[in-house]
Amino acid sequence: DATGATGATDATHGEPARTAVGGRAAMTRRLARCGLAGLVATLPMTLMILAARSLGLFRTPPPAEITRNAVAAVGDAASASGATSGATSGATGGITRGAASGAGSGATGRLTWLATHAGVGAAFGVGYTVARPLLPSSRLAAGLVYGGAAWALAYLGVVPALGLYPWPDEDRPARRTVMVVAHAVFGVALAEADHRLAGAVGTRRAR
């Protein structure tokens, strides 16, 4: 029967498409879950940094210094660009300088760096999705390795290369040590949060 054959062919052709869509949906859910896990893991890391500051190990939390310098750098770049556009340069420069000032002090400064830090934590959580197959099977070991890699990427690479924070050998030992340990805490918390969230999702689907 020609009609039956056509229907069977359509079903056969439709199956790979449904499989591909299902695979993309599953990956999207996993990325969202790891992003949330990264956000959750940022909390104990931040608490540790604030505790170290309260103990007098440093005055300015490194994430706050990085955020302030990043905002200032963006403001300087915008001002330089605006200087070539005549009348708009004054307004642009005023806005960006105000933003940089706000990011560096007071309640606005705290909210800015905390929000930025949380966003970076979520981004590293998403990165954990990609890195997990390459990490040790143990959650503890995976978290320690990933946390160390996150510290190295930021503090041995991107952040000092952009002039936002000193290189490790130029930083104070106390700050350097606190941030290494804080990233280890972040990695372990991230691995555990991802595991627990995955378990919660699996339990909900089983019901």
mmCIF file of C-alpha atoms in Angstrom:
data_model
loop_
_atom_site.group_PDB
_atom_site.id
_atom_site.type_symbol
_atom_site.label_atom_id
_atom_site.label_comp_id
_atom_site.label_asym_id
_atom_site.label_seq_id
_atom_site.Cartn_x
_atom_site.Cartn_y
_atom_site.Cartn_z
ATOM 1 C CA ASP A 1 0.000 0.000 0.000
ATOM 2 C CA ALA A 2 1.531 3.319 -1.136
ATOM 3 C CA THR A 3 -0.097 5.379 1.597
ATOM 4 C CA GLY A 4 1.193 3.064 4.316
ATOM 5 C CA ALA A 5 4.691 3.122 2.873
ATOM 6 C CA THR A 6 4.674 6.902 2.762
ATOM 7 C CA GLY A 7 3.538 7.090 6.380
ATOM 8 C CA ALA A 8 6.265 4.709 7.470
ATOM 9 C CA THR A 9 8.870 6.759 5.603
ATOM 10 C CA ASP A 10 7.664 10.000 7.217
ATOM 11 C CA ALA A 11 7.831 8.411 10.655
ATOM 12 C CA THR A 12 11.353 7.172 9.980
ATOM 13 C CA HIS A 13 12.492 10.583 8.801
ATOM 14 C CA GLY A 14 10.795 12.339 11.707
ATOM 15 C CA GLU A 15 12.494 10.261 14.386
ATOM 16 C CA PRO A 16 16.012 11.790 14.009
ATOM 17 C CA ALA A 17 14.512 15.277 14.099
ATOM 18 C CA ARG A 18 12.660 14.513 17.322
ATOM 19 C CA THR A 19 15.805 12.993 18.789
ATOM 20 C CA ALA A 20 17.841 16.071 17.878
ATOM 21 C CA VAL A 21 15.267 18.417 19.400
ATOM 22 C CA GLY A 22 15.129 16.295 22.543
ATOM 23 C CA GLY A 23 18.924 16.338 22.807
ATOM 24 C CA ARG A 24 19.059 20.119 22.497
ATOM 25 C CA ALA A 25 16.335 20.517 25.111
ATOM 26 C CA ALA A 26 18.209 18.232 27.500
ATOM 27 C CA MET A 27 21.430 20.202 26.997
ATOM 28 C CA THR A 28 19.598 23.491 27.570
ATOM 29 C CA ARG A 29 18.181 22.149 30.832
ATOM 30 C CA ARG A 30 21.619 20.964 31.919
ATOM 31 C CA LEU A 31 23.208 24.337 31.119
ATOM 32 C CA ALA A 32 20.489 26.115 33.094
ATOM 33 C CA ARG A 33 20.949 23.706 36.005
ATOM 34 C CA CYS A 34 24.718 24.211 36.096
ATOM 35 C CA GLY A 35 24.256 27.974 35.847
ATOM 36 C CA LEU A 36 22.010 27.821 38.896
ATOM 37 C CA ALA A 37 24.526 25.576 40.651
ATOM 38 C CA GLY A 38 27.240 28.147 39.930
ATOM 39 C CA LEU A 39 25.048 30.873 41.391
ATOM 40 C CA VAL A 40 24.475 28.801 44.532
ATOM 41 C CA ALA A 41 28.190 27.964 44.845
ATOM 42 C CA THR A 42 29.085 31.648 44.717
ATOM 43 C CA LEU A 43 27.410 32.158 48.105
ATOM 44 C CA PRO A 44 29.838 30.171 50.307
ATOM 45 C CA MET A 45 32.747 31.535 48.285
ATOM 46 C CA THR A 46 31.586 35.117 48.863
ATOM 47 C CA LEU A 47 30.983 34.484 52.561
ATOM 48 C CA MET A 48 34.530 33.195 52.890
ATOM 49 C CA ILE A 49 35.940 36.280 51.159
ATOM 50 C CA LEU A 50 33.927 38.581 53.418
ATOM 51 C CA ALA A 51 35.018 36.617 56.489
ATOM 52 C CA ALA A 52 38.655 37.016 55.451
ATOM 53 C CA ARG A 53 38.143 40.748 55.120
ATOM 54 C CA SER A 54 36.527 40.922 58.552
ATOM 55 C CA LEU A 55 39.624 39.188 59.938
ATOM 56 C CA GLY A 56 41.770 41.958 58.494
ATOM 57 C CA LEU A 57 43.482 39.872 55.820
ATOM 58 C CA PHE A 58 42.725 42.614 53.276
ATOM 59 C CA ARG A 59 40.649 45.773 52.977
ATOM 60 C CA THR A 60 39.089 45.427 49.530
ATOM 61 C CA PRO A 61 37.738 42.057 48.371
ATOM 62 C CA PRO A 62 39.462 41.120 45.102
ATOM 63 C CA PRO A 63 36.154 40.752 43.199
ATOM 64 C CA ALA A 64 35.236 44.284 44.310
ATOM 65 C CA GLU A 65 38.567 45.652 43.095
ATOM 66 C CA ILE A 66 38.231 43.846 39.774
ATOM 67 C CA THR A 67 34.686 45.122 39.247
ATOM 68 C CA ARG A 68 35.674 48.695 40.107
ATOM 69 C CA ASN A 69 38.633 48.606 37.729
ATOM 70 C CA ALA A 70 36.526 47.034 34.960
ATOM 71 C CA VAL A 71 33.854 49.708 35.255
ATOM 72 C CA ALA A 72 36.523 52.418 35.285
ATOM 73 C CA ALA A 73 38.183 50.912 32.199
ATOM 74 C CA VAL A 74 34.880 50.825 30.330
ATOM 75 C CA GLY A 75 34.227 54.410 31.377
ATOM 76 C CA ASP A 76 37.640 55.543 30.165
ATOM 77 C CA ALA A 77 37.130 53.800 26.839
ATOM 78 C CA ALA A 78 33.691 55.328 26.401
ATOM 79 C CA SER A 79 35.004 58.779 27.294
ATOM 80 C CA ALA A 80 37.835 58.467 24.801
ATOM 81 C CA SER A 81 35.403 57.375 22.126
ATOM 82 C CA GLY A 82 32.946 60.101 23.030
ATOM 83 C CA ALA A 83 35.637 62.758 22.793
ATOM 84 C CA THR A 84 35.508 62.360 19.019
ATOM 85 C CA SER A 85 31.758 62.889 18.828
ATOM 86 C CA GLY A 86 31.532 66.502 19.928
ATOM 87 C CA ALA A 87 28.663 67.490 22.158
ATOM 88 C CA THR A 88 27.874 63.974 23.325
ATOM 89 C CA SER A 89 31.281 63.471 24.889
ATOM 90 C CA GLY A 90 30.543 65.475 28.015
ATOM 91 C CA ALA A 91 27.357 63.587 28.756
ATOM 92 C CA THR A 92 28.904 60.215 28.016
ATOM 93 C CA GLY A 93 31.968 60.923 30.112
ATOM 94 C CA GLY A 94 29.857 62.161 33.000
ATOM 95 C CA ILE A 95 27.695 59.058 32.993
ATOM 96 C CA THR A 96 30.581 56.611 32.768
ATOM 97 C CA ARG A 97 32.637 58.422 35.394
ATOM 98 C CA GLY A 98 29.622 58.375 37.692
ATOM 99 C CA ALA A 99 29.154 54.655 37.113
ATOM 100 C CA ALA A 100 32.799 53.987 37.917
ATOM 101 C CA SER A 101 32.555 56.038 41.085
ATOM 102 C CA GLY A 102 29.370 54.232 42.113
ATOM 103 C CA ALA A 103 30.940 50.829 41.499
ATOM 104 C CA GLY A 104 33.787 51.643 43.831
ATOM 105 C CA SER A 105 32.087 52.759 47.015
ATOM 106 C CA GLY A 106 29.041 52.576 49.245
ATOM 107 C CA ALA A 107 25.964 50.406 48.889
ATOM 108 C CA THR A 108 25.950 50.789 45.104
ATOM 109 C CA GLY A 109 29.532 49.560 44.936
ATOM 110 C CA ARG A 110 28.755 46.516 47.074
ATOM 111 C CA LEU A 111 25.695 45.640 45.025
ATOM 112 C CA THR A 112 27.647 46.073 41.793
ATOM 113 C CA TRP A 113 30.487 43.752 42.692
ATOM 114 C CA LEU A 114 28.227 41.200 44.367
ATOM 115 C CA ALA A 115 25.981 41.058 41.304
ATOM 116 C CA THR A 116 28.982 40.833 38.999
ATOM 117 C CA HIS A 117 30.528 38.120 41.126
ATOM 118 C CA ALA A 118 27.270 36.144 41.084
ATOM 119 C CA GLY A 119 27.081 36.462 37.305
ATOM 120 C CA VAL A 120 30.640 35.221 36.886
ATOM 121 C CA GLY A 121 29.859 32.311 39.209
ATOM 122 C CA ALA A 122 26.842 31.369 37.088
ATOM 123 C CA ALA A 123 29.000 31.541 33.950
ATOM 124 C CA PHE A 124 31.592 29.223 35.486
ATOM 125 C CA GLY A 125 28.713 26.951 36.464
ATOM 126 C CA VAL A 126 27.723 26.693 32.803
ATOM 127 C CA GLY A 127 31.360 25.988 31.948
ATOM 128 C CA TYR A 128 31.273 23.087 34.391
ATOM 129 C CA THR A 129 28.847 21.355 32.023
ATOM 130 C CA VAL A 130 31.508 21.271 29.328
ATOM 131 C CA ALA A 131 34.388 20.431 31.645
ATOM 132 C CA ARG A 132 32.711 17.699 33.722
ATOM 133 C CA PRO A 133 33.556 14.770 31.399
ATOM 134 C CA LEU A 134 37.221 15.765 31.629
ATOM 135 C CA LEU A 135 37.262 15.938 35.439
ATOM 136 C CA PRO A 136 37.770 13.155 38.003
ATOM 137 C CA SER A 137 34.721 10.999 38.735
ATOM 138 C CA SER A 138 34.785 11.965 42.430
ATOM 139 C CA ARG A 139 32.704 15.098 43.048
ATOM 140 C CA LEU A 140 35.184 16.359 45.632
ATOM 141 C CA ALA A 141 38.154 15.928 43.309
ATOM 142 C CA ALA A 142 36.227 17.333 40.344
ATOM 143 C CA GLY A 143 35.267 20.403 42.352
ATOM 144 C CA LEU A 144 38.815 21.008 43.576
ATOM 145 C CA VAL A 145 40.274 20.643 40.086
ATOM 146 C CA TYR A 146 37.633 22.857 38.490
ATOM 147 C CA GLY A 147 37.906 25.485 41.213
ATOM 148 C CA GLY A 148 41.681 25.566 40.789
ATOM 149 C CA ALA A 149 41.297 25.878 37.032
ATOM 150 C CA ALA A 150 38.826 28.743 37.493
ATOM 151 C CA TRP A 151 41.306 30.574 39.729
ATOM 152 C CA ALA A 152 44.141 30.004 37.250
ATOM 153 C CA LEU A 153 42.063 31.205 34.292
ATOM 154 C CA ALA A 154 41.060 34.371 36.120
ATOM 155 C CA TYR A 155 44.082 35.276 38.241
ATOM 156 C CA LEU A 156 46.894 33.804 36.148
ATOM 157 C CA GLY A 157 45.390 34.912 32.871
ATOM 158 C CA VAL A 158 42.430 37.066 31.963
ATOM 159 C CA VAL A 159 42.119 39.478 34.882
ATOM 160 C CA PRO A 160 45.758 40.624 35.245
ATOM 161 C CA ALA A 161 46.243 40.556 31.464
ATOM 162 C CA LEU A 162 43.451 43.124 31.202
ATOM 163 C CA GLY A 163 45.064 45.229 33.935
ATOM 164 C CA LEU A 164 42.155 44.725 36.332
ATOM 165 C CA TYR A 165 44.113 43.086 39.157
ATOM 166 C CA PRO A 166 47.779 42.403 40.030
ATOM 167 C CA TRP A 167 49.540 39.251 38.877
ATOM 168 C CA PRO A 168 49.810 36.689 41.719
ATOM 169 C CA ASP A 169 53.479 37.433 42.378
ATOM 170 C CA GLU A 170 52.595 41.130 42.733
ATOM 171 C CA ASP A 171 49.656 40.567 45.067
ATOM 172 C CA ARG A 172 49.797 40.297 48.841
ATOM 173 C CA PRO A 173 50.249 36.672 49.985
ATOM 174 C CA ALA A 174 47.178 36.790 52.233
ATOM 175 C CA ARG A 175 44.874 37.896 49.411
ATOM 176 C CA ARG A 176 46.368 35.376 47.020
ATOM 177 C CA THR A 177 45.932 32.515 49.493
ATOM 178 C CA VAL A 178 42.369 33.487 50.357
ATOM 179 C CA MET A 179 41.362 33.571 46.696
ATOM 180 C CA VAL A 180 42.940 30.193 45.937
ATOM 181 C CA VAL A 181 41.058 28.614 48.852
ATOM 182 C CA ALA A 182 37.862 30.510 47.962
ATOM 183 C CA HIS A 183 37.939 29.079 44.445
ATOM 184 C CA ALA A 184 38.429 25.587 45.891
ATOM 185 C CA VAL A 185 35.340 26.182 48.044
ATOM 186 C CA PHE A 186 33.474 27.387 44.956
ATOM 187 C CA GLY A 187 34.439 24.308 42.937
ATOM 188 C CA VAL A 188 33.436 21.824 45.637
ATOM 189 C CA ALA A 189 30.151 23.657 46.282
ATOM 190 C CA LEU A 190 29.469 23.782 42.537
ATOM 191 C CA ALA A 191 29.988 20.036 42.086
ATOM 192 C CA GLU A 192 27.770 19.268 45.060
ATOM 193 C CA ALA A 193 25.049 21.731 44.032
ATOM 194 C CA ASP A 194 25.000 20.347 40.489
ATOM 195 C CA HIS A 195 24.702 16.793 41.842
ATOM 196 C CA ARG A 196 21.853 17.695 44.185
ATOM 197 C CA LEU A 197 19.972 19.689 41.542
ATOM 198 C CA ALA A 198 20.323 16.821 39.074
ATOM 199 C CA GLY A 199 18.946 14.451 41.699
ATOM 200 C CA ALA A 200 16.025 16.770 42.401
ATOM 201 C CA VAL A 201 15.185 16.982 38.692
ATOM 202 C CA GLY A 202 15.393 13.195 38.315
ATOM 203 C CA THR A 203 13.108 12.654 41.316
ATOM 204 C CA ARG A 204 10.544 15.109 39.974
ATOM 205 C CA ARG A 205 10.469 13.412 36.572
ATOM 206 C CA ALA A 206 10.057 9.983 38.157
ATOM 207 C CA ARG A 207 6.845 11.034 39.871
#
